[in-house]
Amino acid sequence: MKIAMLTSWQEACGIADYAAALVAALRARVEVEVVSLAHGQTEAAYFRRLAQACNRADLVHVQHEYIFFGKRTPWAYRWPDLIRALRVPYVVTSHTWLKPAQGGPGWKRSARRLRDALVRGTGWSAYLEAGQFKGAAGIITHTRAHRGFLIRAGLSGEKIQVLPQGIPAGFPRGVADRARRRWQLTGPVVTLFGFLNPAKGHELALAAWEQMPRDAVLVIAGRAFSERERDYARRLEQLARQKGERVRWTGYLEEPDLADLLAATDVVLMPYVHATASYALSLALATGRPVLASDLAPFREIRGEQA
């Protein structure tokens, strides 16, 4: 049996890292061909070519994230172009569910909210939430909460399997002193890391930091994942730098540098306002760092609580 794994690949992306671990495990049992999905593509022809490459396999496994398939409007969302061109069965790992527009004052946020309002309650909204997966032979989610969302949106629970994201193996052991010297960290260190977007609560953390002890330092590590979040990231960096020495802004860190930072961290902070799953949380748990996270269903599941 041959599986085509359609995914982001060998880039700074939690899904790419997840897919790499999955491919390595699957190759011990079956043949797997990776079909790399380049971020930022918007042409229908590109997705038809991806489908043609996938059709060489017996089964396609798609790592689905909305942003991989263009904008969420009927005329710019490319998932339908991909699916129409597939000639073999496919399964989907759904990494995110739809959330309302958040953050970033100005015309871009207003435009996203207008878009959401226009499609909410329409057939297109139902398609985006779950209808796009109805043709899949199987659907994988990482949490029971996500599975429940898809069932409420109209999918059959019989075809949805919950496979927890797991904890990455082999994440390097960092050296705390290196990070403390590099970023001049002398007191308690609280770290918020990962790609920057409004759903992760960075602004809440910065506002709350005024109430923290004066010797504590908040470290924000990350960057925008796509063009859509870059304005937000720039504004967030300005807010962070206004806090002076109490906040460190590192930008994106490669794995060895992130490992050093986490080794120097006393608490990992995740004040998310929305989450489906979190690769950043998995990395934090892999290092054994204590995590303070928002009271969200996916995080309660990790604690073993009923979602």
PDB file of C-alpha atoms in Angstrom, residues 104-209:
ATOM      1  CA  GLY A 104      -5.700  43.922  14.994  1.00  0.00           C
ATOM      2  CA  PRO A 105      -7.668  47.166  14.967  1.00  0.00           C
ATOM      3  CA  GLY A 106      -8.294  48.744  11.603  1.00  0.00           C
ATOM      4  CA  TRP A 107      -9.688  47.885   8.231  1.00  0.00           C
ATOM      5  CA  LYS A 108      -8.235  44.362   8.049  1.00  0.00           C
ATOM      6  CA  ARG A 109      -9.998  43.181  11.172  1.00  0.00           C
ATOM      7  CA  SER A 110     -13.188  44.911  10.052  1.00  0.00           C
ATOM      8  CA  ALA A 111     -12.948  43.215   6.668  1.00  0.00           C
ATOM      9  CA  ARG A 112     -12.511  39.795   8.283  1.00  0.00           C
ATOM     10  CA  ARG A 113     -15.501  40.383  10.535  1.00  0.00           C
ATOM     11  CA  LEU A 114     -17.593  41.483   7.574  1.00  0.00           C
ATOM     12  CA  ARG A 115     -16.546  38.356   5.694  1.00  0.00           C
ATOM     13  CA  ASP A 116     -17.496  36.177   8.658  1.00  0.00           C
ATOM     14  CA  ALA A 117     -20.853  37.922   8.997  1.00  0.00           C
ATOM     15  CA  LEU A 118     -21.641  37.472   5.313  1.00  0.00           C
ATOM     16  CA  VAL A 119     -20.974  33.735   5.278  1.00  0.00           C
ATOM     17  CA  ARG A 120     -22.296  32.876   8.745  1.00  0.00           C
ATOM     18  CA  GLY A 121     -25.533  30.964   8.495  1.00  0.00           C
ATOM     19  CA  THR A 122     -25.122  30.347   4.761  1.00  0.00           C
ATOM     20  CA  GLY A 123     -24.383  27.142   2.931  1.00  0.00           C
ATOM     21  CA  TRP A 124     -20.804  28.292   2.519  1.00  0.00           C
ATOM     22  CA  SER A 125     -20.362  28.670   6.269  1.00  0.00           C
ATOM     23  CA  ALA A 126     -21.632  25.120   6.785  1.00  0.00           C
ATOM     24  CA  TYR A 127     -19.253  23.917   4.076  1.00  0.00           C
ATOM     25  CA  LEU A 128     -16.254  25.544   5.746  1.00  0.00           C
ATOM     26  CA  GLU A 129     -17.135  24.245   9.187  1.00  0.00           C
ATOM     27  CA  ALA A 130     -17.543  20.612   8.221  1.00  0.00           C
ATOM     28  CA  GLY A 131     -19.174  20.028   4.834  1.00  0.00           C
ATOM     29  CA  GLN A 132     -15.841  20.113   3.021  1.00  0.00           C
ATOM     30  CA  PHE A 133     -14.874  16.862   4.788  1.00  0.00           C
ATOM     31  CA  LYS A 134     -17.984  14.844   3.911  1.00  0.00           C
ATOM     32  CA  GLY A 135     -16.231  13.068   1.049  1.00  0.00           C
ATOM     33  CA  ALA A 136     -13.346  11.902   3.235  1.00  0.00           C
ATOM     34  CA  ALA A 137     -13.032   8.212   4.021  1.00  0.00           C
ATOM     35  CA  GLY A 138     -11.998   9.179   7.536  1.00  0.00           C
ATOM     36  CA  ILE A 139     -11.316  12.250   9.657  1.00  0.00           C
ATOM     37  CA  ILE A 140      -8.783  12.606  12.461  1.00  0.00           C
ATOM     38  CA  THR A 141      -8.915  15.228  15.198  1.00  0.00           C
ATOM     39  CA  HIS A 142      -6.527  15.700  18.108  1.00  0.00           C
ATOM     40  CA  THR A 143      -9.175  16.362  20.762  1.00  0.00           C
ATOM     41  CA  ARG A 144     -12.651  15.228  21.731  1.00  0.00           C
ATOM     42  CA  ALA A 145     -13.725  18.872  21.704  1.00  0.00           C
ATOM     43  CA  HIS A 146     -12.810  19.185  18.021  1.00  0.00           C
ATOM     44  CA  ARG A 147     -14.602  15.941  17.209  1.00  0.00           C
ATOM     45  CA  GLY A 148     -17.686  17.241  18.994  1.00  0.00           C
ATOM     46  CA  PHE A 149     -17.565  20.472  17.004  1.00  0.00           C
ATOM     47  CA  LEU A 150     -17.519  18.569  13.707  1.00  0.00           C
ATOM     48  CA  ILE A 151     -20.391  16.327  14.787  1.00  0.00           C
ATOM     49  CA  ARG A 152     -22.491  19.335  15.805  1.00  0.00           C
ATOM     50  CA  ALA A 153     -21.663  20.852  12.416  1.00  0.00           C
ATOM     51  CA  GLY A 154     -23.186  17.858  10.659  1.00  0.00           C
ATOM     52  CA  LEU A 155     -20.546  15.146  10.217  1.00  0.00           C
ATOM     53  CA  SER A 156     -21.075  11.543  11.220  1.00  0.00           C
ATOM     54  CA  GLY A 157     -19.231  10.640  14.380  1.00  0.00           C
ATOM     55  CA  GLU A 158     -18.577   7.161  12.978  1.00  0.00           C
ATOM     56  CA  LYS A 159     -15.916   8.435  10.608  1.00  0.00           C
ATOM     57  CA  ILE A 160     -14.142  10.759  13.099  1.00  0.00           C
ATOM     58  CA  GLN A 161     -11.301   9.333  15.182  1.00  0.00           C
ATOM     59  CA  VAL A 162      -9.541  11.188  17.998  1.00  0.00           C
ATOM     60  CA  LEU A 163      -5.758  10.745  17.991  1.00  0.00           C
ATOM     61  CA  PRO A 164      -4.032  13.002  20.546  1.00  0.00           C
ATOM     62  CA  GLN A 165      -1.202  15.061  19.125  1.00  0.00           C
ATOM     63  CA  GLY A 166       1.360  13.450  21.390  1.00  0.00           C
ATOM     64  CA  ILE A 167       4.609  14.751  22.832  1.00  0.00           C
ATOM     65  CA  PRO A 168       7.566  15.187  20.435  1.00  0.00           C
ATOM     66  CA  ALA A 169      10.459  12.818  21.028  1.00  0.00           C
ATOM     67  CA  GLY A 170      14.033  13.943  20.588  1.00  0.00           C
ATOM     68  CA  PHE A 171      13.570  17.646  21.336  1.00  0.00           C
ATOM     69  CA  PRO A 172      17.070  18.848  22.312  1.00  0.00           C
ATOM     70  CA  ARG A 173      18.010  19.527  25.915  1.00  0.00           C
ATOM     71  CA  GLY A 174      18.792  23.217  26.227  1.00  0.00           C
ATOM     72  CA  VAL A 175      21.385  25.042  28.316  1.00  0.00           C
ATOM     73  CA  ALA A 176      19.713  27.569  30.603  1.00  0.00           C
ATOM     74  CA  ASP A 177      22.832  29.661  31.232  1.00  0.00           C
ATOM     75  CA  ARG A 178      23.246  30.346  27.505  1.00  0.00           C
ATOM     76  CA  ALA A 179      19.745  31.784  27.292  1.00  0.00           C
ATOM     77  CA  ARG A 180      20.135  33.785  30.488  1.00  0.00           C
ATOM     78  CA  ARG A 181      23.327  35.386  29.207  1.00  0.00           C
ATOM     79  CA  ARG A 182      21.954  36.024  25.721  1.00  0.00           C
ATOM     80  CA  TRP A 183      18.776  37.772  26.854  1.00  0.00           C
ATOM     81  CA  GLN A 184      20.050  39.040  30.221  1.00  0.00           C
ATOM     82  CA  LEU A 185      17.566  37.042  32.254  1.00  0.00           C
ATOM     83  CA  THR A 186      18.270  37.413  35.956  1.00  0.00           C
ATOM     84  CA  GLY A 187      14.912  36.923  37.701  1.00  0.00           C
ATOM     85  CA  PRO A 188      11.942  34.608  37.225  1.00  0.00           C
ATOM     86  CA  VAL A 189      11.268  33.916  33.531  1.00  0.00           C
ATOM     87  CA  VAL A 190       7.822  33.450  31.995  1.00  0.00           C
ATOM     88  CA  THR A 191       7.816  32.516  28.300  1.00  0.00           C
ATOM     89  CA  LEU A 192       5.100  32.769  25.652  1.00  0.00           C
ATOM     90  CA  PHE A 193       6.325  31.170  22.432  1.00  0.00           C
ATOM     91  CA  GLY A 194       4.972  30.101  19.065  1.00  0.00           C
ATOM     92  CA  PHE A 195       3.612  31.766  15.941  1.00  0.00           C
ATOM     93  CA  LEU A 196       1.992  35.118  16.617  1.00  0.00           C
ATOM     94  CA  ASN A 197      -1.731  35.552  16.125  1.00  0.00           C
ATOM     95  CA  PRO A 198      -4.541  37.202  18.097  1.00  0.00           C
ATOM     96  CA  ALA A 199      -5.996  33.892  19.304  1.00  0.00           C
ATOM     97  CA  LYS A 200      -2.965  33.294  21.526  1.00  0.00           C
ATOM     98  CA  GLY A 201      -3.584  36.122  23.970  1.00  0.00           C
ATOM     99  CA  HIS A 202      -0.298  38.024  23.729  1.00  0.00           C
ATOM    100  CA  GLU A 203      -2.021  41.352  24.377  1.00  0.00           C
ATOM    101  CA  LEU A 204      -3.688  39.934  27.477  1.00  0.00           C
ATOM    102  CA  ALA A 205      -0.305  38.772  28.755  1.00  0.00           C
ATOM    103  CA  LEU A 206       1.271  42.182  28.180  1.00  0.00           C
ATOM    104  CA  ALA A 207      -1.581  43.957  29.959  1.00  0.00           C
ATOM    105  CA  ALA A 208      -1.456  41.564  32.916  1.00  0.00           C
ATOM    106  CA  TRP A 209       2.319  41.872  33.196  1.00  0.00           C
TER     107      TRP A 209
END
